[in-house]
Coordinates of C-alpha atoms in Angstrom, one line a residue:
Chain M
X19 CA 0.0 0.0 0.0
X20 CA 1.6 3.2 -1.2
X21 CA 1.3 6.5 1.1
X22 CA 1.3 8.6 -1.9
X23 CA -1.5 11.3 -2.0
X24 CA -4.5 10.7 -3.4
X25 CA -5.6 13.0 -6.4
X26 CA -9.2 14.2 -6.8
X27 CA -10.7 14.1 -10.3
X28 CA -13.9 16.2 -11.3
X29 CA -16.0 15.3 -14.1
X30 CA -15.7 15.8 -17.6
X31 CA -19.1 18.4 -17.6
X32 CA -17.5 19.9 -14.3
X33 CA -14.4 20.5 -16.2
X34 CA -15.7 21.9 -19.4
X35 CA -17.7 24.2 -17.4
X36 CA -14.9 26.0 -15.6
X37 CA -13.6 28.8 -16.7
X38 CA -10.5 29.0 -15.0
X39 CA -7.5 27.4 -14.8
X40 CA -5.9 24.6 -16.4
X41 CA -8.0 21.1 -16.8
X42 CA -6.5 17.4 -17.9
X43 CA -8.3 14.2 -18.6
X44 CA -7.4 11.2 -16.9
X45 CA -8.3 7.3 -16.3
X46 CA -7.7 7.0 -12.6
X47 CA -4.4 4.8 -11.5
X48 CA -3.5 4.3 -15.0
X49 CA -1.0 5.9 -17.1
X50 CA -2.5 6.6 -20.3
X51 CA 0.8 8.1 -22.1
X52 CA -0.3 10.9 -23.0
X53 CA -2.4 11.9 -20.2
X54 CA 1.0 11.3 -18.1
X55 CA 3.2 12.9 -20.6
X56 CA 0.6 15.9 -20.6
X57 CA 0.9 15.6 -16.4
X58 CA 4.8 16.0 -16.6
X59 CA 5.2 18.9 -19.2
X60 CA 2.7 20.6 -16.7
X61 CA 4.7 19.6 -13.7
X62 CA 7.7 20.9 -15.3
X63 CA 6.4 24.1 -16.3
X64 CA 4.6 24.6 -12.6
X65 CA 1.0 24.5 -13.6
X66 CA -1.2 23.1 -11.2
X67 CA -3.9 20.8 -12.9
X68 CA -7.1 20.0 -12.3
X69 CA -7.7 15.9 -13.5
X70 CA -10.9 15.2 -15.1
X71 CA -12.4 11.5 -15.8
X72 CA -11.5 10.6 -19.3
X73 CA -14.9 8.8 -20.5
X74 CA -14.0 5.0 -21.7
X75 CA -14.5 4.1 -24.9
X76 CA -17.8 1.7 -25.9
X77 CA -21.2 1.4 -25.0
X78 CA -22.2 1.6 -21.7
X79 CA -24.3 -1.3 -20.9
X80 CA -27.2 0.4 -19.1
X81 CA -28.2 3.1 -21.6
X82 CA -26.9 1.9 -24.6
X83 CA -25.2 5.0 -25.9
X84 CA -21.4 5.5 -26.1
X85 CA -19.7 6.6 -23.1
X86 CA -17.5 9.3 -25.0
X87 CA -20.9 11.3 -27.0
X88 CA -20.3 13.9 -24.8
X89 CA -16.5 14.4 -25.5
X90 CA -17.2 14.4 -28.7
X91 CA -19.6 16.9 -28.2
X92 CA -17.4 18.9 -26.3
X93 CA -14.2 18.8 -27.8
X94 CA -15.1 16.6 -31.7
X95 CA -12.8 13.7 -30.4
X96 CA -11.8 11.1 -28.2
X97 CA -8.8 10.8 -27.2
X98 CA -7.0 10.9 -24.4
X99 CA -6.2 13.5 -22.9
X100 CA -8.2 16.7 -23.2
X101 CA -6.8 19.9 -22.1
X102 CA -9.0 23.2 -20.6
X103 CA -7.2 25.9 -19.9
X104 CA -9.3 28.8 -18.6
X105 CA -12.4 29.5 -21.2
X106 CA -10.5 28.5 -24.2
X107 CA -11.2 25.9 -26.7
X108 CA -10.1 22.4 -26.0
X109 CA -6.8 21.6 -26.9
X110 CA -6.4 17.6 -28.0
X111 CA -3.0 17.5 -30.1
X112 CA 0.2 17.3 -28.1
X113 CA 1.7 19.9 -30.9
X114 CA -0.8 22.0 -29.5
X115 CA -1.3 21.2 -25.6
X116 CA 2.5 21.9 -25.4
X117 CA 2.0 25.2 -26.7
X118 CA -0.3 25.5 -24.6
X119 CA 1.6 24.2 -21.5
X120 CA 4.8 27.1 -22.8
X121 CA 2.4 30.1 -22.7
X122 CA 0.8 29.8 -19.4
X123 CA 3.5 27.9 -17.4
X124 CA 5.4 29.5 -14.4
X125 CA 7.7 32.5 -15.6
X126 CA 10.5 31.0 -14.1
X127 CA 10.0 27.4 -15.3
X128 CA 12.5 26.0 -17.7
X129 CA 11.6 26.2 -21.3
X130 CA 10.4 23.3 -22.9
X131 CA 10.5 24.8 -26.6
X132 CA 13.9 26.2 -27.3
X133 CA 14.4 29.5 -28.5
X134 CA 17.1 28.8 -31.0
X135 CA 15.3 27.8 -34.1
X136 CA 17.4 25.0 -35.3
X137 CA 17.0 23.1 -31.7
X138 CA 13.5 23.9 -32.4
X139 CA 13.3 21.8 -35.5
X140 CA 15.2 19.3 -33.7
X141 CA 12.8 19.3 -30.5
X142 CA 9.6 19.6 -32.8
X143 CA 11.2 16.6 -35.2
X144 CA 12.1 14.0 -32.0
X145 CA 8.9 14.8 -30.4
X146 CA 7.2 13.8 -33.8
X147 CA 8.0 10.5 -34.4
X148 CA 7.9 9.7 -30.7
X149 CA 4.1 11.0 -30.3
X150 CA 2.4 11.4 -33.9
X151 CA 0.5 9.2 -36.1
X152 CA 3.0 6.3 -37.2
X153 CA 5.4 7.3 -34.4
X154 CA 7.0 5.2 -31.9
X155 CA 4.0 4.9 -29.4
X156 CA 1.6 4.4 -32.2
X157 CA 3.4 1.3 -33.1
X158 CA 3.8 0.0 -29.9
X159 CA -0.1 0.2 -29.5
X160 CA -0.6 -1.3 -33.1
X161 CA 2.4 -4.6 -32.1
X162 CA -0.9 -6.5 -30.6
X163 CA -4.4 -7.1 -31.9
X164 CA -7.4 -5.0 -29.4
X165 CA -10.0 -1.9 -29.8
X166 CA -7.4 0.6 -28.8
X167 CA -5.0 -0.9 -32.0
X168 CA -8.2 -1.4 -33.8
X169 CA -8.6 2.8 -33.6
X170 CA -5.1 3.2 -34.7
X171 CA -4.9 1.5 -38.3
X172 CA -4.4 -2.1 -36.9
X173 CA -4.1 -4.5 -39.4
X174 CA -1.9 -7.3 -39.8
X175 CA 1.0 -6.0 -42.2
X176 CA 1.2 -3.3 -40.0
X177 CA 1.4 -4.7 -37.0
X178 CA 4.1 -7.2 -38.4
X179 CA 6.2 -3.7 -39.2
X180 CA 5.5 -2.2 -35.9
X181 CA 8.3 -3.6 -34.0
X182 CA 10.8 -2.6 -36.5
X183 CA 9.6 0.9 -36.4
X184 CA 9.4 1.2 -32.9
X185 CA 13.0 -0.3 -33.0
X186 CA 14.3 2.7 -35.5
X187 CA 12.7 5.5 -33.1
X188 CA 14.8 3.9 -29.7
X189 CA 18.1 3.8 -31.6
X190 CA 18.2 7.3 -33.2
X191 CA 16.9 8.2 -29.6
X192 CA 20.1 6.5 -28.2
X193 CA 21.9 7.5 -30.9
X194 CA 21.5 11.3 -30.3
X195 CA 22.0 10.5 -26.5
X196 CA 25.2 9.4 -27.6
X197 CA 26.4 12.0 -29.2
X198 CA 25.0 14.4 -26.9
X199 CA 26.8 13.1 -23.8
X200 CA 29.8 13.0 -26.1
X201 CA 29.2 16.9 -26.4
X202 CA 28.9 17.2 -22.6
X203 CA 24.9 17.2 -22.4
X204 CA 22.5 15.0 -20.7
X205 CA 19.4 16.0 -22.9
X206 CA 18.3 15.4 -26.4
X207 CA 18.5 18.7 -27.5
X208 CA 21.0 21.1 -26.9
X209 CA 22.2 21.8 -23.2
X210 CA 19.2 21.9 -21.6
X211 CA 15.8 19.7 -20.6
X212 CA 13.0 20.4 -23.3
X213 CA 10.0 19.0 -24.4
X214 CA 11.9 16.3 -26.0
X215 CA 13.2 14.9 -22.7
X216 CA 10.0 15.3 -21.1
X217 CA 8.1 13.4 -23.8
X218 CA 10.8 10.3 -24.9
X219 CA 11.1 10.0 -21.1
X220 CA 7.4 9.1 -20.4
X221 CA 6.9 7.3 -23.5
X222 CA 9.8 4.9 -23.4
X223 CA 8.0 3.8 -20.4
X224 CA 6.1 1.8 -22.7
X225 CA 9.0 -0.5 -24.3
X226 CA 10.9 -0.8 -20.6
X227 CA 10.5 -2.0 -16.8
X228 CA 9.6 0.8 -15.1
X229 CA 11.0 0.7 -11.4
X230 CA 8.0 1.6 -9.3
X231 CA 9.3 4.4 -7.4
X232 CA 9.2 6.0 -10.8
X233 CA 6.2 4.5 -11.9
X234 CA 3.9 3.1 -9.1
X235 CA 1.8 -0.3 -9.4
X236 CA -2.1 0.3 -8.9
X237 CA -5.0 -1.8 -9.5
X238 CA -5.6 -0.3 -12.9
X239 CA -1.9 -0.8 -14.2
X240 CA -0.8 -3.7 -13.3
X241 CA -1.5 -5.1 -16.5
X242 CA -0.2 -2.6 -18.4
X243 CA 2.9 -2.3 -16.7
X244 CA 3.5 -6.2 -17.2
X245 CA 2.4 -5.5 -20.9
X246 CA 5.3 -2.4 -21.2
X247 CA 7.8 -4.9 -19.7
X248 CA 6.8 -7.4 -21.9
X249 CA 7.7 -5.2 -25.1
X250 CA 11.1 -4.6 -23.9
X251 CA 11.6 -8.4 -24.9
X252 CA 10.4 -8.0 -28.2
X253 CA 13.6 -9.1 -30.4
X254 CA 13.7 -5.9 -32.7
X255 CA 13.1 -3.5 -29.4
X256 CA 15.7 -5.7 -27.2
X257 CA 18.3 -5.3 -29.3
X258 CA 18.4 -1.3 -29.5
X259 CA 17.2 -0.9 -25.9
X260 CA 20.6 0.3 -24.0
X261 CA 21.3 1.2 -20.2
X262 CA 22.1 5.1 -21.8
X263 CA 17.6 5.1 -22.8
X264 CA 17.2 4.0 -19.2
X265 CA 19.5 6.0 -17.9
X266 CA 17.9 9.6 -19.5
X267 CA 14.8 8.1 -18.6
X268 CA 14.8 7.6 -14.9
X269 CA 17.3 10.8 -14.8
X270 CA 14.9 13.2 -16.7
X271 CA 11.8 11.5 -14.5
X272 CA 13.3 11.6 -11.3
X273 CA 14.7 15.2 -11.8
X274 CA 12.1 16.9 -13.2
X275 CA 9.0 15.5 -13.0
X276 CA 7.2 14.2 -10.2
X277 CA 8.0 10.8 -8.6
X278 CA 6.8 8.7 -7.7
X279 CA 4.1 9.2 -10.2
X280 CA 0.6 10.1 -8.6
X281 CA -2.2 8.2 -10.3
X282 CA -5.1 7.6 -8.1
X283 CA -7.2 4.8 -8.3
X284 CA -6.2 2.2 -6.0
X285 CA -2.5 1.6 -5.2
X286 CA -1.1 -1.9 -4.2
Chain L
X3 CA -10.1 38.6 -66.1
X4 CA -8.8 34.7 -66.2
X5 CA -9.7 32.1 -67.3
X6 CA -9.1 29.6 -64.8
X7 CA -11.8 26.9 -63.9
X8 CA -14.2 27.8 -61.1
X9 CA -14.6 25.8 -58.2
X10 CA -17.9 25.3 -56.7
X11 CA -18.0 25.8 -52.4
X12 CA -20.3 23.7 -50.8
X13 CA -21.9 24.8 -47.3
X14 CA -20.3 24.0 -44.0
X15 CA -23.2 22.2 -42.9
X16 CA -23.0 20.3 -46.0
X17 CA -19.6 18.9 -45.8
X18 CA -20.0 18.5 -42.4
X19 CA -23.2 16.3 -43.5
X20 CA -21.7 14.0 -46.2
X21 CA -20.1 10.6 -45.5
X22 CA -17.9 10.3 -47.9
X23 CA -14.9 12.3 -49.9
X24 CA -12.6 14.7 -48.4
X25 CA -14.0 18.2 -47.5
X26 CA -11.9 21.3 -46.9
X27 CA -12.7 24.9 -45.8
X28 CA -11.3 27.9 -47.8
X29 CA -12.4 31.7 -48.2
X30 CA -13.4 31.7 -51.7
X31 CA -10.6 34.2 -53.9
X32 CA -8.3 34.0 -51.0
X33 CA -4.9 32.2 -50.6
X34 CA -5.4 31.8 -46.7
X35 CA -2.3 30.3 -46.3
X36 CA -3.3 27.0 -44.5
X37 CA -6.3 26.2 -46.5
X38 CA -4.1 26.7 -49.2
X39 CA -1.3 24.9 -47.8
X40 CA -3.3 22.0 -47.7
X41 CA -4.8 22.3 -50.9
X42 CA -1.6 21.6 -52.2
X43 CA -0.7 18.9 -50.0
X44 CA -4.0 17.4 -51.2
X45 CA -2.8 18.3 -54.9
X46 CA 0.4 16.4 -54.7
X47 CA -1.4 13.3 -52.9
X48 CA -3.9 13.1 -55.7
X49 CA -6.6 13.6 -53.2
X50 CA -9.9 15.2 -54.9
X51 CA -11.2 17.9 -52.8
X52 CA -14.7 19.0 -52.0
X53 CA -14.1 22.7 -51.3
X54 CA -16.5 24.5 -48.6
X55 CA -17.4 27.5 -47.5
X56 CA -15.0 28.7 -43.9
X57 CA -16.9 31.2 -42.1
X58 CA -15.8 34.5 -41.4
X59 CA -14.5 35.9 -37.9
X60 CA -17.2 38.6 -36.0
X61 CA -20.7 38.8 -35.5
X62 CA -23.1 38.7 -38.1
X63 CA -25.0 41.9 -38.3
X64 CA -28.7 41.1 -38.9
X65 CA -29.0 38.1 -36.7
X66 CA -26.1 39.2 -33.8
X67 CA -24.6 35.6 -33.5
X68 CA -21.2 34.8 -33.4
X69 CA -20.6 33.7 -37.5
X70 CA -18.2 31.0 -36.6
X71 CA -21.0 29.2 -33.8
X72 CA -21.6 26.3 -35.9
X73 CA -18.3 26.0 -36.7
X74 CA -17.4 25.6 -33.5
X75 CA -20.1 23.4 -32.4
X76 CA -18.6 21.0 -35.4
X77 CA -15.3 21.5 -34.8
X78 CA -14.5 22.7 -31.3
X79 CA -12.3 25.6 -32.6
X80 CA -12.6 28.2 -35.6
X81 CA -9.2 28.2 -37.2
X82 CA -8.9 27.8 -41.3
X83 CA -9.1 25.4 -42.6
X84 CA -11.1 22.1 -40.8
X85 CA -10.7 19.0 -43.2
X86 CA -13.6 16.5 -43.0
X87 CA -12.9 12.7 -44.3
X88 CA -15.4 10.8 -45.3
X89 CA -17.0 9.8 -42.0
X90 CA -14.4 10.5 -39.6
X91 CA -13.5 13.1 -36.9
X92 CA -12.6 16.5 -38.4
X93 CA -9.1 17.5 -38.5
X94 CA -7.7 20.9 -37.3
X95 CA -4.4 21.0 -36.6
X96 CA -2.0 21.2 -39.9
X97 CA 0.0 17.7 -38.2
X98 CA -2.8 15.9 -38.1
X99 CA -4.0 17.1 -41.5
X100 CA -0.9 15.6 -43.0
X101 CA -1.1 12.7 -41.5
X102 CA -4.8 12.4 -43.1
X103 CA -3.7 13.3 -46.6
X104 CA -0.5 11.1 -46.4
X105 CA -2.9 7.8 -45.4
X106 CA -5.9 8.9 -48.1
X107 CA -3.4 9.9 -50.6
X108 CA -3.2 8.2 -54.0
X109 CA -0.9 5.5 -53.6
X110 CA 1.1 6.6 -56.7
X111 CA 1.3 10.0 -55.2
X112 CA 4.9 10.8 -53.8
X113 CA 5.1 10.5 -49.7
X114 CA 5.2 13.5 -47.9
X115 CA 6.1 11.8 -45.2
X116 CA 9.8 10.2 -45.5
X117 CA 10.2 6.6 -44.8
X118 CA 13.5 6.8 -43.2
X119 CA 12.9 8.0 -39.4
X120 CA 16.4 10.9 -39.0
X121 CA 14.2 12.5 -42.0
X122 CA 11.0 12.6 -40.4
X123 CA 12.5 14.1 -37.8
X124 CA 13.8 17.4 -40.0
X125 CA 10.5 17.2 -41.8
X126 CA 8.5 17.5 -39.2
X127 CA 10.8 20.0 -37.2
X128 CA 11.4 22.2 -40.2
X129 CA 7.3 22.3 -40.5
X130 CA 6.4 23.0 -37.2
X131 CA 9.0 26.0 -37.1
X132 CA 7.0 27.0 -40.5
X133 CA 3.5 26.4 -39.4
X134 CA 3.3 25.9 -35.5
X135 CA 2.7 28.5 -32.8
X136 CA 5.0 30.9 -32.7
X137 CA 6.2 29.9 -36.3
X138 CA 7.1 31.7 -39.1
X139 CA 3.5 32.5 -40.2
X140 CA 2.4 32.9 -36.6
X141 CA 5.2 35.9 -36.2
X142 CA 4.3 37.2 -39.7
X143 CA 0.6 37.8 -38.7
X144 CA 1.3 39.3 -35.5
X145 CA 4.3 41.8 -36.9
X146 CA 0.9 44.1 -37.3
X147 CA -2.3 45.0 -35.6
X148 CA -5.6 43.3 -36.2
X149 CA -8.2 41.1 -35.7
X150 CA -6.8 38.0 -37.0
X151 CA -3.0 39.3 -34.9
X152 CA -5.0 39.7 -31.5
X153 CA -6.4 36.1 -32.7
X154 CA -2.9 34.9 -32.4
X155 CA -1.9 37.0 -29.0
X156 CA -0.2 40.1 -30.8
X157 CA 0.9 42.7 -28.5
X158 CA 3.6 45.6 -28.5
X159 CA 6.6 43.4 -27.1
X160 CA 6.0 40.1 -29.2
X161 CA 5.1 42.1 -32.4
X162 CA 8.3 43.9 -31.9
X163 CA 10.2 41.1 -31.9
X164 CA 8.3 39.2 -34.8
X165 CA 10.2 40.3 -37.8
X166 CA 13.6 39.2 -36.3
X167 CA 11.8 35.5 -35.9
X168 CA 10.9 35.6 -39.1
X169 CA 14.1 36.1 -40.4
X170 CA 15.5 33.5 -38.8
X171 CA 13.2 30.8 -39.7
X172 CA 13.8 31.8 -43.7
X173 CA 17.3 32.0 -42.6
X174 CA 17.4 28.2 -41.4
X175 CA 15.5 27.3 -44.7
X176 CA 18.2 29.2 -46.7
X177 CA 20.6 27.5 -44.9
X178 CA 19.2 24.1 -45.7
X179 CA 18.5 24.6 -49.0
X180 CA 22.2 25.9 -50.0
X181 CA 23.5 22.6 -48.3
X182 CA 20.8 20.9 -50.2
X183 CA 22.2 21.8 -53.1
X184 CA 25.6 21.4 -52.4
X185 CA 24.7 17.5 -52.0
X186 CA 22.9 17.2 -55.0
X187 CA 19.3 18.1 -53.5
X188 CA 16.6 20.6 -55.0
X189 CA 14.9 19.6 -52.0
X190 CA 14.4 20.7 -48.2
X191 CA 14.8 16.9 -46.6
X192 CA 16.7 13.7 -48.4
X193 CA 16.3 13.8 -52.3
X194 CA 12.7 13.9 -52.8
X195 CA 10.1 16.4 -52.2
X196 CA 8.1 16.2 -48.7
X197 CA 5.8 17.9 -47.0
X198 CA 8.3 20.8 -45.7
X199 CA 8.9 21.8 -49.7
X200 CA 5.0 22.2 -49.8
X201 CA 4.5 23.7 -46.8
X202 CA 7.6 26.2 -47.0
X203 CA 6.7 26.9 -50.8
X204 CA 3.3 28.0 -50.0
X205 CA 3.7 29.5 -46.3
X206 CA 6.4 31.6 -48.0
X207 CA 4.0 33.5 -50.1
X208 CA 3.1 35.9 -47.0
X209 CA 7.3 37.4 -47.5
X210 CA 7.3 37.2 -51.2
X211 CA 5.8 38.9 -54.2
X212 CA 4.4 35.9 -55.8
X213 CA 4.1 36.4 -59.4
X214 CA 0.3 35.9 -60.9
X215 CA 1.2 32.7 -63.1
X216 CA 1.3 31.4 -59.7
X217 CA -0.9 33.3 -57.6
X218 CA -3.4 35.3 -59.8
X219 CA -4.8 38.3 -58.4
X220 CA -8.4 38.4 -57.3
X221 CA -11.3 41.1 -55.9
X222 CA -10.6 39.5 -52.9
X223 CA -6.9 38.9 -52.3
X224 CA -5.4 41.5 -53.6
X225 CA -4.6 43.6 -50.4
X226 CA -3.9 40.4 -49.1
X227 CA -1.0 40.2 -52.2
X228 CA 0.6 43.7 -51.6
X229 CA 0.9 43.3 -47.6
X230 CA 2.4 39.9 -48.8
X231 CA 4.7 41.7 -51.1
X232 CA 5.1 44.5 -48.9
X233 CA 6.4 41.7 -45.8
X234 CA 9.9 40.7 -48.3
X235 CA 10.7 44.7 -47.6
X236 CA 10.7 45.0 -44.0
X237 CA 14.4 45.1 -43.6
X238 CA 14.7 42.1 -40.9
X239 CA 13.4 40.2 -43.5
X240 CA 14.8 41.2 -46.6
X241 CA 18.0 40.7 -45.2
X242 CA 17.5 37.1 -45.4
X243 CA 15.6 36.7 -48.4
X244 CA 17.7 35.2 -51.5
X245 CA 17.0 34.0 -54.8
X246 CA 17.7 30.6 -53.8
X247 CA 14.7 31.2 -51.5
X248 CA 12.6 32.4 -54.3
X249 CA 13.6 29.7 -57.0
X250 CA 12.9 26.3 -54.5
X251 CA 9.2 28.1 -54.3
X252 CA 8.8 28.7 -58.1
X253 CA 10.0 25.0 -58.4
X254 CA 8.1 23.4 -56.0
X255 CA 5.0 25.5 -56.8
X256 CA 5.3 24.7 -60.0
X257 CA 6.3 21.5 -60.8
X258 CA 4.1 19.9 -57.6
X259 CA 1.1 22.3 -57.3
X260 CA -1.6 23.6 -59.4
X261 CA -0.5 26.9 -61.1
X262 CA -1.8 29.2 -61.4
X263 CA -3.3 28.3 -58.4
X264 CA -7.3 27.9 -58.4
X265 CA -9.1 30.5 -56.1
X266 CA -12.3 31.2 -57.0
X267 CA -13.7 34.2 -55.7
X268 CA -13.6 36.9 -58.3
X269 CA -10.4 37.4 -60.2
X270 CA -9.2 40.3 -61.9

């Protein structure tokens, strides 16, 4: 039983209606990456977030209709997460809720987006393939057969590429680690944490063993976390996997970003 | 007067209605840059587009409503241009946009989107720096006062600083493109054409005077052509410009996109 503090989360309707501050959606106890991701760019840039339930997908058994007609409604999508912020529209694109996170974070929070343009491209470019349609976490989720695959493009010639793909993302991630430390700095771009770190950190979390004073077992994730484990032993993602993507991971996670993680839902 | 073909614009409620084909939102006579951006995307990826009718910021006069209501309730936001696909969510951001084309794209249409994963990475960096928030087009709109400026959070200090942003992102592209060449390339990424020559060829208009075989001039876009025209002259900027710059957007324009580009509206 964990003694980490237990989050509240408000309801969808609550947090569409607010009109202040900064509102996430969430499945309690679970990491859904890019609700987490979302969580830790926040953390970074010192904005305090209010969690909303994330509606599950399907049909909910009692009145028939499907559980996420009212995101829809609200924000004309479904995926996890959604992002409030005051009484402006919903942002649902990570391009966009990392803009987001830049403008109204903390003045005296690091910045995520460098200012020199060509780390830019290079921060914009990383984050891209780790987080965007075809990218590395989209072909983890496509590896295996199931409705969330099913949403993103699964079928079986490209789940049979998947691994590969995922495998070419990890090892110009290590690559660029590589050359980086070789050039004296521990983060992908440049000589200072961005968005990049912030982002490859918590999504590698879904082709390694996360310790759980990093990442915390729950009810909710146990299966997942035995699931991420288990794609670390894929052959193509074994063999690229190094101690220097672990390293940056727990490094960037444990530095900046809050651990161990606080989900909710019911910790073992 | 030209003699160009005349497309037909559907309502929004209409391509929001249909179930199938690949609808697109434009302001008829205008080359607003990301409707038009992705119109040539589209072009290149031998997509066929329904074209229909964005509507315009303010509050309509007879009735007092907000003009872009609807839009929002569709969309969840009011930027140019939303992209409906057959029966799926719309598509707002210019990322996610891409994505869509590259998938619905003819499959003997180039990729946009390069195979190999080190030049995803540049493409995708070199767009966001060209289309994202505080990106090229985003500093070029705010370097004035305006509606559509306050839309994108001009004020005194980050209008100031604007042109010299600008620059720097033409700059980079200069940069790149000399290199380019130097190795052979007519191209911004690899030896092929991607997304970032489309993007960059047709964001670029707003700091060039484009000549009419490729942009004709219109009732309605001609201010829009001289402020263009008038941007390559504000000295941050034509510092940077080269012909180099100018000759990569003639070619791509031209060999990849329709010319003279089709506007509708009423031209002159």
């Amino acid at each position: 039983m964990s003694d980490q503090p237990t989050p509240t989360f408000i309801s969808l309707d609550d947090a569409a209606a607010m009109t202040e501050g900064t509102r996430v959606t969430f499945i309690p106890g679970l990491q859904a990456l890019y609700s987490e991701a979302l969580k830790n760019v926040c953390f970074v840039k010192g904005i305090s977030l209010t969690r909303a339930l994330h509606p599950p997908m399907g049909i909910d058994k009692e009145t028939g209709e499907d559980r996420q007609a009212r995101l829809f409604e609200l924000t004309s999508q479904t995926s996890l997460p959604t992002m409030f912020h005051d009484d402006e529209r919903p942002r649902n694109v990570w391009i966009e809720q990392l803009a987001l996170a830049e403008r109204v974070g903390s003045p005296s929070a690091p910045a995520l987006i460098p200012d020199d343009v060509a780390q830019r491209v290079e921060m914009f470019g990383l984050c891209a393939v780790i987080l965007g349609e075809d990218g590395m976490v989209w072909n983890m989720r496509i590896m295996n057969d199931g409705p969330l695959s099913r949403k993103y493009g699964y079928n079986k010639t490209a789940s049979a590429a998947a691994p590969a793909k995922v495998a070419e993302v990890i090892a110009l991630i290590d690559a660029r680690l590589k050359t980086q430390a070789e050039n004296g700095s521990a983060y992908l771009v440049g000589d200072a944490v961005s968005a990049a770190d912030i982002y490859w950190a918590t999504m590698s979390m879904c082709v390694t063993a996360t310790p759980p004073d990093i990442m915390p077992v729950t009810a909710q994730n146990q299966g997942m976390l035995k699931f991420f484990a288990s794609n670390a032993k894929v052959p193509a993602i074994a063999e690229v996997l190094t101690p220097r993507i672990e390293e940056h991971q727990h490094y960037i996670l444990k530095t900046y970003c809050e651990t161990p993680a606080v989900l909710g839902g019911d910790p073992l």
